[in-house]
Amino acid sequence: MPFKNQVLKDPIKGDVYEFLETAQDNQGKQVSIKMTVKTKGQLVPMHLHVLQDEHFTVLSGKLTIQYEGKTQVLKAGESITLPKNKAHNHFNMDDEPVEFIQTVSPALDFDYFIENLINYTIDHQVKGGKFGLVQQLVTSKYIDSKSYVAGIPISLQNFLMNLVGPIAKLFGVKALYAEYCGMDK
């Protein structure tokens, strides 16, 4: 279960995630995570969140943001809010680490998702820090913090989630694992 001041470190990439606020701290209003990202390049594809806005404030380094067909670089002290249902991405393109605070609102189960992802990676079950396709489909189907890959029709993604998700669950694949985040889903 994620908790305030919990620090998770990805042993493969060296990225660090510190929960500043979890859903439990504020009745689900938001999740705030201080991230130190050493990894250079995109960690996830362009995506959109169905129900959640994301706010980023850069503490040090440079955070690259892709949004509305443009790329911008935020420096220390700069912020941006990315609204729900808008395709975007954020990543480090610099040789130096970027440190920023990411706030997602409403919280839903985003904190559990992040804790699950990092602990799953720590357990060396995620090659290159990314879930395989079946795990991605199950996670996308069953978590409340819904997001979709940009550029692929949402109807196709929903079809695949609804087809693969229930079958994979029969074989033990879960969206969230209790051993990684305190919740089976």
Backbone as a chain_set.jsonl record, in Angstrom:
{"seq": "MPFKNQVLKDPIKGDVYEFLETAQDNQGKQVSIKMTVKTKGQLVPMHLHVLQDEHFTVLSGKLTIQYEGKTQVLKAGESITLPKNKAHNHFNMDDEPVEFIQTVSPALDFDYFIENLINYTIDHQVKGGKFGLVQQLVTSKYIDSKSYVAGIPISLQNFLMNLVGPIAKLFGVKALYAEYCGMDK", "coords": {"N": [[0.844, -1.174, 0.0], [0.7, 2.127, -0.957], [2.379, 4.857, 0.689], [2.755, 8.017, 2.38], [5.846, 9.679, 1.986], [7.141, 7.375, 1.242], [9.751, 5.831, -0.518], [10.709, 4.708, -3.634], [12.962, 2.942, -5.654], [14.046, 2.396, -8.863], [15.943, -0.25, -9.671], [17.129, -0.914, -12.034], [17.16, 1.264, -13.838], [17.724, 3.379, -12.161], [16.027, 5.445, -11.506], [14.093, 7.429, -9.219], [11.331, 7.465, -7.028], [9.262, 9.257, -4.957], [6.628, 9.253, -2.766], [4.8, 11.996, -2.078], [2.256, 12.649, -1.416], [-0.525, 10.599, -0.974], [-3.523, 8.946, -2.151], [-4.874, 8.199, 0.127], [-4.135, 10.144, 1.936], [-5.634, 12.41, 1.388], [-8.369, 11.98, 0.951], [-8.643, 10.952, -1.626], [-8.263, 13.033, -3.404], [-5.877, 13.715, -4.812], [-2.685, 12.507, -6.074], [0.637, 12.985, -5.3], [3.892, 12.89, -6.463], [7.345, 12.941, -6.05], [9.71, 12.823, -8.469], [12.793, 11.573, -9.591], [14.343, 11.4, -12.462], [16.619, 9.649, -14.197], [16.857, 8.21, -16.471], [17.175, 8.493, -19.923], [15.15, 9.611, -22.516], [11.952, 8.503, -23.895], [9.783, 6.934, -21.626], [7.289, 5.856, -21.693], [4.746, 5.472, -24.243], [3.171, 8.137, -26.216], [0.221, 9.186, -24.645], [-3.078, 9.237, -23.118], [-5.047, 10.299, -20.363], [-8.1, 9.273, -19.12], [-9.728, 10.177, -16.991], [-8.209, 11.862, -15.418], [-6.244, 14.741, -14.583], [-2.911, 15.959, -15.065], [-0.278, 17.487, -13.341], [2.796, 19.126, -13.539], [5.739, 20.158, -11.915], [8.875, 21.421, -12.253], [11.801, 20.781, -10.466], [14.587, 20.574, -10.665], [16.938, 20.332, -13.382], [15.824, 19.387, -16.716], [12.659, 18.966, -18.118], [11.124, 17.355, -20.681], [8.235, 17.965, -22.519], [5.624, 16.713, -24.433], [2.864, 17.811, -26.154], [-0.236, 18.567, -27.586], [0.788, 18.49, -30.218], [3.182, 19.829, -30.02], [6.513, 20.308, -28.765], [7.969, 21.053, -25.728], [10.361, 22.342, -23.4], [10.648, 22.217, -20.014], [12.091, 24.033, -17.344], [13.804, 24.33, -14.143], [11.565, 25.469, -11.679], [9.478, 25.926, -13.416], [6.153, 25.107, -14.559], [3.434, 22.963, -15.666], [0.123, 22.09, -16.595], [-1.52, 19.263, -17.67], [-4.402, 18.473, -19.242], [-7.063, 16.036, -18.739], [-7.897, 13.52, -21.179], [-6.328, 14.457, -23.272], [-3.75, 13.884, -25.499], [-0.408, 13.232, -24.555], [3.035, 13.402, -23.408], [5.819, 12.951, -21.214], [9.231, 13.347, -20.385], [12.785, 12.754, -19.835], [15.245, 14.254, -21.699], [17.79, 14.976, -21.43], [21.28, 14.751, -20.529], [21.672, 14.944, -17.86], [20.003, 14.178, -14.736], [16.46, 14.745, -14.255], [14.466, 16.381, -11.905], [11.281, 16.397, -10.584], [7.925, 17.297, -9.564], [5.109, 15.399, -9.836], [1.71, 15.656, -10.045], [-1.303, 14.044, -9.843], [-4.702, 14.208, -10.512], [-8.17, 13.434, -10.204], [-7.062, 11.163, -7.577], [-7.743, 8.389, -7.77], [-6.652, 5.147, -8.416], [-4.006, 5.64, -8.923], [-1.646, 5.887, -7.374], [-1.348, 3.301, -6.373], [-0.979, 1.972, -8.797], [1.514, 3.047, -9.659], [3.207, 2.232, -7.526], [2.927, -0.546, -7.79], [3.972, -0.94, -10.406], [6.693, -0.109, -10.12], [7.651, -1.793, -8.021], [7.167, -4.261, -9.198], [8.975, -4.072, -11.279], [11.334, -3.937, -9.763], [11.365, -6.516, -8.839], [12.32, -7.733, -11.014], [10.671, -8.548, -13.103], [9.878, -7.096, -15.215], [10.898, -6.455, -18.285], [13.281, -4.209, -19.383], [11.927, -2.246, -18.019], [9.31, -2.025, -18.84], [5.958, -3.137, -19.13], [4.821, -6.243, -20.608], [2.702, -6.852, -23.505], [0.304, -8.34, -22.863], [0.172, -8.022, -20.057], [-0.066, -5.223, -19.994], [-2.584, -4.881, -21.211], [-4.3, -6.185, -19.385], [-3.83, -4.656, -17.071], [-4.702, -2.124, -17.983], [-7.401, -2.686, -18.4], [-8.483, -3.236, -15.842], [-7.705, -1.309, -13.887], [-8.613, 1.764, -12.214], [-7.523, 4.172, -12.951], [-7.651, 4.95, -15.784], [-5.951, 4.897, -18.88], [-4.976, 5.52, -22.252], [-3.172, 4.523, -25.184], [-2.026, 6.953, -27.353], [-3.015, 7.574, -30.729], [-3.814, 5.039, -31.453], [-6.881, 3.642, -32.157], [-9.317, 4.109, -29.641], [-11.482, 2.423, -29.431], [-10.483, 0.034, -30.514], [-8.474, -0.551, -28.646], [-10.072, -0.911, -26.37], [-11.541, -3.147, -27.224], [-9.496, -5.109, -27.386], [-8.634, -5.109, -24.687], [-10.97, -6.021, -23.428], [-11.216, -8.516, -24.558], [-8.735, -9.907, -24.127], [-8.128, -9.355, -21.414], [-9.991, -10.656, -19.419], [-9.47, -13.37, -20.036], [-6.703, -13.606, -19.601], [-6.671, -13.065, -16.864], [-7.78, -15.405, -15.882], [-5.597, -17.018, -16.052], [-4.0, -16.075, -14.085], [-2.877, -13.539, -14.392], [-2.757, -10.237, -13.253], [-4.083, -6.904, -12.71], [-3.123, -5.323, -10.643], [-0.885, -6.34, -8.102], [-0.974, -7.849, -4.949], [1.39, -8.435, -3.573], [3.088, -6.474, -4.481], [1.872, -3.997, -4.147], [-0.023, -4.099, -2.17], [-2.626, -4.593, -2.924], [-4.831, -6.651, -4.679], [-6.029, -6.803, -7.923]], "CA": [[0.0, 0.0, 0.0], [1.543, 3.323, -0.998], [2.245, 5.728, 1.852], [3.48, 9.277, 2.338], [7.304, 9.624, 2.18], [7.689, 6.117, 0.727], [10.682, 6.029, -1.625], [10.938, 3.529, -4.465], [14.043, 3.171, -6.609], [14.151, 1.417, -9.938], [17.343, -0.673, -9.644], [17.632, -1.075, -13.394], [17.396, 2.575, -14.442], [18.174, 4.339, -11.164], [15.02, 6.474, -11.268], [13.606, 7.422, -7.837], [9.95, 7.934, -6.878], [8.911, 9.478, -3.551], [5.237, 9.674, -2.595], [4.611, 13.158, -1.209], [0.848, 12.582, -1.014], [-1.252, 9.486, -1.582], [-4.985, 9.091, -2.115], [-5.297, 8.031, 1.519], [-3.827, 11.366, 2.681], [-6.519, 13.536, 1.066], [-9.67, 11.451, 0.519], [-8.648, 10.673, -3.056], [-8.188, 14.25, -4.22], [-4.73, 13.695, -5.717], [-1.448, 11.815, -5.731], [1.814, 13.78, -5.662], [5.106, 12.074, -6.423], [8.584, 13.584, -6.486], [10.433, 11.863, -9.302], [14.111, 11.892, -10.114], [14.451, 10.529, -13.632], [17.933, 9.618, -14.834], [16.671, 7.569, -17.765], [17.052, 9.433, -21.036], [14.222, 9.16, -23.556], [10.571, 8.213, -23.515], [9.551, 5.728, -20.835], [5.983, 5.354, -22.136], [4.344, 6.139, -25.486], [2.169, 9.199, -26.091], [-0.954, 8.58, -24.024], [-4.03, 10.164, -22.517], [-5.75, 9.815, -19.175], [-9.526, 9.513, -19.324], [-10.382, 10.838, -15.859], [-7.257, 12.558, -14.556], [-5.326, 15.784, -15.03], [-1.561, 15.826, -14.514], [0.432, 18.753, -13.173], [4.231, 18.919, -13.352], [6.572, 21.283, -11.509], [10.272, 20.997, -12.332], [12.64, 21.234, -9.355], [15.93, 20.734, -11.231], [17.072, 19.67, -14.674], [14.918, 19.772, -17.799], [11.609, 17.988, -18.401], [10.548, 17.524, -22.014], [6.794, 17.727, -22.571], [4.972, 16.695, -25.747], [1.446, 18.088, -25.922], [-0.896, 19.288, -28.672], [1.653, 18.547, -31.385], [4.364, 20.645, -29.761], [7.453, 19.85, -27.75], [8.56, 22.144, -24.965], [11.253, 21.914, -22.33], [10.458, 22.956, -18.768], [13.277, 24.117, -16.49], [13.524, 24.499, -12.713], [10.612, 26.521, -11.344], [8.392, 26.001, -14.398], [5.077, 24.126, -14.362], [2.424, 22.799, -16.707], [-0.976, 21.172, -16.302], [-1.987, 18.548, -18.855], [-5.769, 18.051, -18.922], [-7.514, 14.697, -19.123], [-8.333, 13.276, -22.555], [-5.428, 15.1, -24.233], [-2.535, 13.088, -25.671], [0.789, 13.905, -24.065], [4.113, 12.592, -22.861], [6.83, 13.707, -20.472], [10.426, 12.518, -20.258], [14.081, 13.409, -19.729], [16.073, 14.121, -22.902], [19.075, 15.561, -21.09], [22.233, 13.815, -19.928], [21.533, 15.095, -16.413], [18.675, 13.796, -14.24], [15.45, 15.776, -14.026], [13.69, 16.159, -10.686], [10.028, 17.134, -10.706], [6.769, 16.796, -8.825], [3.96, 15.054, -10.678], [0.474, 15.561, -9.271], [-2.39, 13.479, -10.648], [-5.978, 14.396, -9.808], [-8.237, 12.82, -8.879], [-6.073, 10.111, -7.338], [-8.206, 7.045, -8.153], [-5.677, 4.163, -7.924], [-2.733, 5.945, -9.571], [-0.542, 5.589, -6.471], [-1.192, 1.838, -6.375], [-0.416, 1.615, -10.098], [2.943, 3.382, -9.665], [3.894, 1.337, -6.591], [2.917, -1.868, -8.414], [4.896, -0.93, -11.542], [8.084, -0.038, -9.669], [7.996, -3.019, -7.291], [7.185, -5.327, -10.204], [10.264, -3.9, -11.951], [12.368, -4.314, -8.797], [11.355, -7.974, -8.797], [12.911, -8.133, -12.299], [9.707, -9.187, -13.984], [9.562, -6.176, -16.304], [12.068, -6.302, -19.142], [13.463, -2.837, -19.826], [11.05, -1.348, -17.291], [8.003, -1.896, -19.489], [5.115, -4.332, -19.128], [4.511, -6.869, -21.881], [1.393, -6.479, -24.038], [-0.795, -8.951, -22.106], [0.107, -7.328, -18.764], [-0.595, -3.877, -20.251], [-4.021, -4.975, -21.479], [-4.984, -6.512, -18.126], [-3.742, -3.471, -16.216], [-5.585, -1.09, -18.535], [-8.805, -3.068, -18.244], [-8.985, -3.348, -14.476], [-7.44, -0.2, -12.963], [-9.511, 2.917, -12.336], [-6.748, 5.252, -13.572], [-7.631, 4.555, -17.195], [-5.217, 5.658, -19.886], [-4.921, 4.874, -23.558], [-2.08, 4.914, -26.061], [-2.476, 7.877, -28.393], [-2.775, 7.137, -32.098], [-4.483, 3.754, -31.684], [-8.288, 3.892, -31.815], [-9.724, 3.666, -28.305], [-12.386, 1.276, -29.594], [-9.642, -1.15, -30.705], [-7.847, -0.845, -27.356], [-11.118, -1.478, -25.505], [-11.833, -4.496, -27.719], [-8.407, -5.994, -26.966], [-8.693, -5.23, -23.22], [-12.129, -6.837, -23.054], [-10.978, -9.873, -25.042], [-7.56, -10.512, -23.5], [-8.131, -9.157, -19.962], [-10.612, -11.736, -18.638], [-8.787, -14.649, -20.29], [-5.413, -13.559, -18.902], [-6.932, -13.16, -15.418], [-7.975, -16.825, -15.585], [-4.264, -17.61, -15.969], [-3.274, -15.473, -12.973], [-2.37, -12.188, -14.647], [-3.567, -9.253, -12.526], [-3.775, -5.496, -12.964], [-2.31, -4.955, -9.491], [-0.53, -7.518, -7.317], [-0.876, -7.545, -3.519], [2.779, -8.485, -3.112], [3.801, -5.279, -4.937], [1.229, -2.73, -3.756], [-1.01, -4.312, -1.123], [-3.973, -4.741, -3.471], [-5.043, -7.487, -5.867], [-7.11, -6.274, -8.753]], "C": [[0.894, 1.243, 0.0], [1.314, 4.207, 0.232], [3.142, 6.951, 1.696], [4.937, 9.062, 2.738], [7.925, 8.288, 1.781], [8.574, 6.43, -0.478], [10.888, 4.694, -2.326], [12.035, 3.865, -5.464], [14.064, 2.033, -7.614], [15.62, 0.997, -10.031], [17.956, -0.806, -11.032], [18.032, 0.278, -13.978], [17.926, 3.614, -13.46], [17.198, 5.466, -10.887], [14.44, 6.303, -9.864], [12.232, 8.079, -7.782], [9.654, 8.06, -5.387], [7.474, 9.987, -3.473], [5.18, 10.833, -1.599], [3.203, 13.173, -0.628], [0.22, 11.389, -1.713], [-2.75, 9.765, -1.491], [-5.503, 9.023, -0.685], [-5.093, 9.316, 2.336], [-4.857, 12.475, 2.481], [-7.87, 13.105, 0.496], [-9.753, 11.312, -1.007], [-8.545, 11.875, -3.967], [-7.062, 14.172, -5.247], [-3.628, 12.79, -5.18], [-0.319, 12.727, -6.181], [3.055, 12.932, -5.437], [6.281, 12.932, -6.864], [9.383, 12.523, -7.233], [11.799, 12.426, -9.674], [14.365, 10.894, -11.231], [15.825, 10.712, -14.268], [17.817, 9.098, -16.266], [16.444, 8.617, -18.84], [16.125, 8.829, -22.084], [12.861, 8.812, -22.995], [10.47, 6.895, -22.76], [8.24, 5.061, -21.223], [5.635, 6.05, -23.447], [3.423, 7.326, -25.198], [0.888, 8.539, -25.599], [-1.895, 9.67, -23.526], [-4.694, 9.487, -21.336], [-7.21, 10.213, -19.307], [-10.121, 10.392, -18.23], [-9.475, 11.767, -15.057], [-6.464, 13.636, -15.29], [-3.971, 15.5, -14.393], [-0.923, 17.207, -14.446], [1.895, 18.431, -12.871], [4.883, 20.225, -12.929], [8.009, 20.784, -11.47], [11.06, 21.627, -11.186], [14.076, 21.466, -9.81], [16.005, 19.938, -12.527], [16.047, 20.18, -15.673], [13.947, 18.637, -18.086], [11.017, 18.303, -19.766], [9.089, 17.105, -21.972], [6.364, 17.729, -24.028], [3.477, 16.816, -25.501], [0.915, 18.947, -27.063], [0.033, 19.513, -29.865], [2.916, 19.371, -31.215], [5.232, 19.979, -28.709], [8.009, 21.073, -27.045], [9.394, 21.559, -23.842], [11.028, 22.823, -21.129], [11.739, 22.89, -17.947], [12.844, 24.339, -15.047], [12.616, 25.701, -12.472], [9.437, 26.629, -12.296], [7.413, 24.85, -14.191], [4.189, 24.054, -15.589], [1.35, 21.846, -16.18], [-1.451, 20.578, -17.615], [-3.366, 17.986, -18.54], [-6.08, 16.634, -19.396], [-7.964, 14.697, -20.58], [-7.524, 14.005, -23.613], [-4.135, 14.289, -24.292], [-1.306, 13.897, -25.255], [1.864, 12.877, -23.707], [5.061, 13.512, -22.109], [8.022, 12.785, -20.249], [11.666, 13.392, -20.138], [14.854, 13.181, -21.026], [17.482, 14.641, -22.663], [19.993, 14.483, -20.517], [22.182, 13.855, -18.404], [20.144, 14.648, -15.973], [17.739, 15.007, -14.166], [14.683, 15.395, -12.767], [12.436, 17.024, -10.784], [8.978, 16.522, -9.794], [5.644, 16.598, -9.822], [2.759, 14.899, -9.756], [-0.641, 15.125, -10.204], [-3.677, 13.633, -9.852], [-7.164, 14.106, -10.727], [-7.284, 11.624, -8.786], [-6.472, 8.771, -7.953], [-7.226, 6.024, -7.577], [-4.298, 4.384, -8.535], [-1.543, 5.612, -8.676], [-0.284, 4.083, -6.385], [-0.555, 1.366, -7.686], [1.093, 1.867, -10.117], [3.72, 2.452, -8.738], [4.001, -0.072, -7.174], [3.952, -1.946, -9.536], [6.348, -0.959, -11.074], [8.484, -1.312, -8.928], [8.023, -4.24, -8.204], [8.52, -5.289, -10.948], [11.405, -4.334, -11.037], [12.489, -5.836, -8.712], [11.852, -8.577, -10.118], [11.942, -8.88, -13.208], [9.317, -8.293, -15.152], [10.836, -5.936, -17.097], [12.15, -4.855, -19.629], [12.532, -1.852, -19.145], [9.681, -1.169, -17.895], [7.258, -3.222, -19.423], [5.028, -4.921, -20.53], [3.075, -6.537, -22.279], [0.241, -7.056, -23.219], [-0.945, -8.255, -20.754], [-0.46, -5.921, -18.939], [-2.099, -3.909, -20.455], [-4.808, -5.282, -20.208], [-4.974, -5.297, -17.198], [-4.707, -2.396, -16.694], [-7.057, -1.415, -18.334], [-9.298, -2.881, -16.817], [-8.611, -2.211, -13.524], [-8.413, 0.944, -13.231], [-8.832, 4.089, -13.035], [-6.558, 4.959, -15.057], [-6.777, 5.496, -18.038], [-5.168, 4.823, -21.155], [-3.699, 5.37, -24.31], [-2.662, 5.818, -27.139], [-2.17, 7.288, -29.769], [-3.342, 5.773, -32.44], [-5.936, 3.96, -31.286], [-8.661, 3.298, -30.452], [-10.645, 2.459, -28.401], [-11.594, -0.019, -29.785], [-8.972, -1.539, -29.383], [-8.857, -1.454, -26.389], [-11.464, -2.904, -25.919], [-10.766, -5.478, -27.229], [-8.395, -6.194, -25.451], [-9.802, -6.18, -22.799], [-11.996, -8.281, -23.517], [-9.878, -10.558, -24.223], [-7.631, -10.457, -21.968], [-8.732, -10.298, -19.171], [-9.933, -13.096, -18.824], [-7.469, -14.694, -19.52], [-5.601, -13.664, -17.388], [-7.166, -14.607, -14.993], [-6.642, -17.549, -15.405], [-3.382, -16.912, -14.932], [-2.679, -14.099, -13.209], [-3.314, -11.198, -13.97], [-3.183, -7.844, -12.962], [-2.843, -4.957, -11.885], [-2.083, -6.208, -8.658], [-0.326, -7.127, -5.856], [0.574, -7.539, -3.041], [3.586, -7.259, -3.528], [3.181, -3.975, -4.455], [0.146, -2.897, -2.698], [-2.431, -4.495, -1.612], [-3.946, -5.668, -4.687], [-6.207, -6.899, -6.641], [-7.065, -6.944, -10.115]], "O": [[1.752, 1.387, 0.871], [0.2, 4.294, 0.747], [4.145, 6.924, 0.982], [5.228, 8.355, 3.703], [9.126, 8.093, 1.968], [8.187, 7.203, -1.354], [11.2, 3.684, -1.695], [12.038, 4.947, -6.051], [14.096, 0.858, -7.248], [16.461, 1.803, -10.428], [19.179, -0.81, -11.175], [19.116, 0.419, -14.546], [18.511, 4.616, -13.871], [17.508, 6.364, -10.104], [14.309, 5.182, -9.372], [11.999, 9.113, -8.407], [9.78, 7.089, -4.64], [7.144, 11.027, -4.044], [5.48, 10.66, -0.418], [2.978, 13.639, 0.488], [0.414, 11.195, -2.913], [-3.179, 10.71, -0.83], [-6.46, 9.711, -0.332], [-5.801, 9.546, 3.317], [-4.953, 13.384, 3.306], [-8.441, 13.796, -0.348], [-10.81, 11.531, -1.599], [-8.721, 11.751, -5.179], [-7.256, 14.516, -6.413], [-3.633, 12.372, -4.022], [-0.316, 13.193, -7.321], [3.245, 12.34, -4.375], [6.233, 13.573, -7.914], [9.689, 11.461, -6.69], [11.934, 13.599, -10.024], [14.573, 9.705, -10.989], [16.149, 11.773, -14.801], [18.576, 9.494, -17.151], [15.62, 9.518, -18.681], [16.295, 7.679, -22.488], [12.646, 8.824, -21.783], [10.999, 5.872, -23.195], [8.094, 3.845, -21.097], [6.178, 7.117, -23.736], [2.954, 7.497, -24.073], [0.511, 7.467, -26.073], [-1.559, 10.854, -23.515], [-4.877, 8.27, -21.312], [-7.515, 11.374, -19.578], [-10.939, 11.265, -18.52], [-9.935, 12.398, -14.105], [-6.07, 13.472, -16.444], [-3.885, 14.887, -13.33], [-1.021, 17.994, -15.387], [2.191, 17.566, -12.047], [4.616, 21.276, -13.511], [8.328, 19.842, -10.745], [10.999, 22.835, -10.961], [14.713, 22.435, -9.395], [15.239, 18.999, -12.743], [15.476, 21.258, -15.505], [14.354, 17.491, -18.275], [10.473, 19.386, -19.981], [8.746, 16.038, -21.462], [6.701, 18.647, -24.776], [2.892, 16.038, -24.748], [1.541, 19.931, -27.457], [0.057, 20.597, -30.448], [3.647, 19.586, -32.182], [4.759, 19.2, -27.882], [8.465, 22.017, -27.689], [9.167, 20.436, -23.393], [11.196, 24.04, -21.214], [12.388, 21.847, -17.859], [11.658, 24.514, -14.766], [12.855, 26.796, -12.982], [8.485, 27.356, -12.012], [7.78, 23.773, -13.72], [4.187, 24.949, -16.435], [1.638, 20.922, -15.42], [-1.751, 21.306, -18.562], [-3.499, 17.121, -17.674], [-5.453, 16.11, -20.317], [-8.354, 15.725, -21.132], [-7.988, 14.159, -24.743], [-3.503, 14.036, -23.266], [-1.186, 15.082, -25.564], [1.63, 11.668, -23.705], [5.089, 14.718, -22.352], [7.859, 11.599, -19.962], [11.606, 14.609, -20.315], [15.093, 12.036, -21.41], [18.279, 14.734, -23.597], [19.529, 13.431, -20.076], [22.601, 12.908, -17.738], [19.198, 14.728, -16.757], [18.187, 16.145, -14.03], [14.3, 14.24, -12.582], [12.516, 18.226, -11.034], [9.116, 15.395, -9.319], [5.275, 17.515, -10.556], [2.785, 14.113, -8.809], [-0.892, 15.758, -11.229], [-3.753, 13.251, -8.685], [-7.157, 14.492, -11.896], [-6.77, 11.143, -9.797], [-5.653, 8.098, -8.579], [-6.986, 6.025, -6.369], [-3.509, 3.447, -8.656], [-0.532, 5.106, -9.163], [0.866, 3.647, -6.332], [0.296, 0.476, -7.688], [1.863, 1.005, -10.541], [4.774, 1.939, -9.115], [5.045, -0.715, -7.064], [4.72, -2.906, -9.61], [7.146, -1.749, -11.578], [9.558, -1.856, -9.187], [8.823, -5.153, -7.997], [9.123, -6.328, -11.215], [12.333, -5.015, -11.475], [13.583, -6.372, -8.535], [11.806, -9.793, -10.306], [12.349, -9.74, -13.989], [8.511, -8.69, -15.993], [11.755, -5.275, -16.613], [11.2, -4.339, -20.217], [12.357, -0.734, -19.631], [8.952, -0.255, -17.51], [7.838, -4.288, -19.631], [5.146, -4.202, -21.521], [2.317, -5.998, -21.472], [-0.708, -6.335, -22.909], [-2.06, -7.932, -20.345], [-1.256, -5.473, -18.113], [-2.815, -3.056, -19.929], [-5.869, -4.7, -19.98], [-5.999, -4.954, -16.609], [-5.448, -1.823, -15.894], [-7.87, -0.516, -18.121], [-10.418, -2.415, -16.606], [-9.165, -2.154, -12.426], [-8.96, 1.074, -14.326], [-9.508, 4.914, -13.649], [-5.438, 4.747, -15.521], [-6.868, 6.718, -17.925], [-5.3, 3.6, -21.132], [-3.244, 6.496, -24.104], [-3.671, 5.486, -27.761], [-1.174, 6.584, -29.942], [-3.35, 5.388, -33.609], [-6.201, 4.413, -30.172], [-8.357, 2.142, -30.156], [-10.598, 1.57, -27.551], [-11.993, -1.063, -29.269], [-8.91, -2.72, -29.041], [-8.539, -2.402, -25.671], [-11.66, -3.771, -25.067], [-11.091, -6.549, -26.717], [-8.175, -7.307, -24.973], [-9.611, -7.033, -21.932], [-12.6, -9.177, -22.928], [-10.075, -11.652, -23.695], [-7.236, -11.411, -21.299], [-8.05, -10.868, -18.319], [-9.835, -13.879, -17.88], [-7.154, -15.69, -18.868], [-4.785, -14.281, -16.703], [-6.801, -14.999, -13.884], [-6.559, -18.557, -14.702], [-2.17, -17.125, -14.898], [-2.039, -13.545, -12.316], [-4.532, -11.31, -14.102], [-2.103, -7.619, -13.509], [-1.894, -4.229, -12.176], [-2.98, -7.041, -8.522], [0.409, -6.184, -5.559], [0.943, -6.725, -2.195], [4.665, -7.025, -2.983], [3.869, -2.959, -4.36], [-0.538, -1.929, -2.362], [-3.358, -4.547, -0.803], [-3.141, -5.489, -5.601], [-7.238, -6.544, -6.07], [-7.892, -6.645, -10.977]]}, "num_chains": 1, "name": "protein.A"}
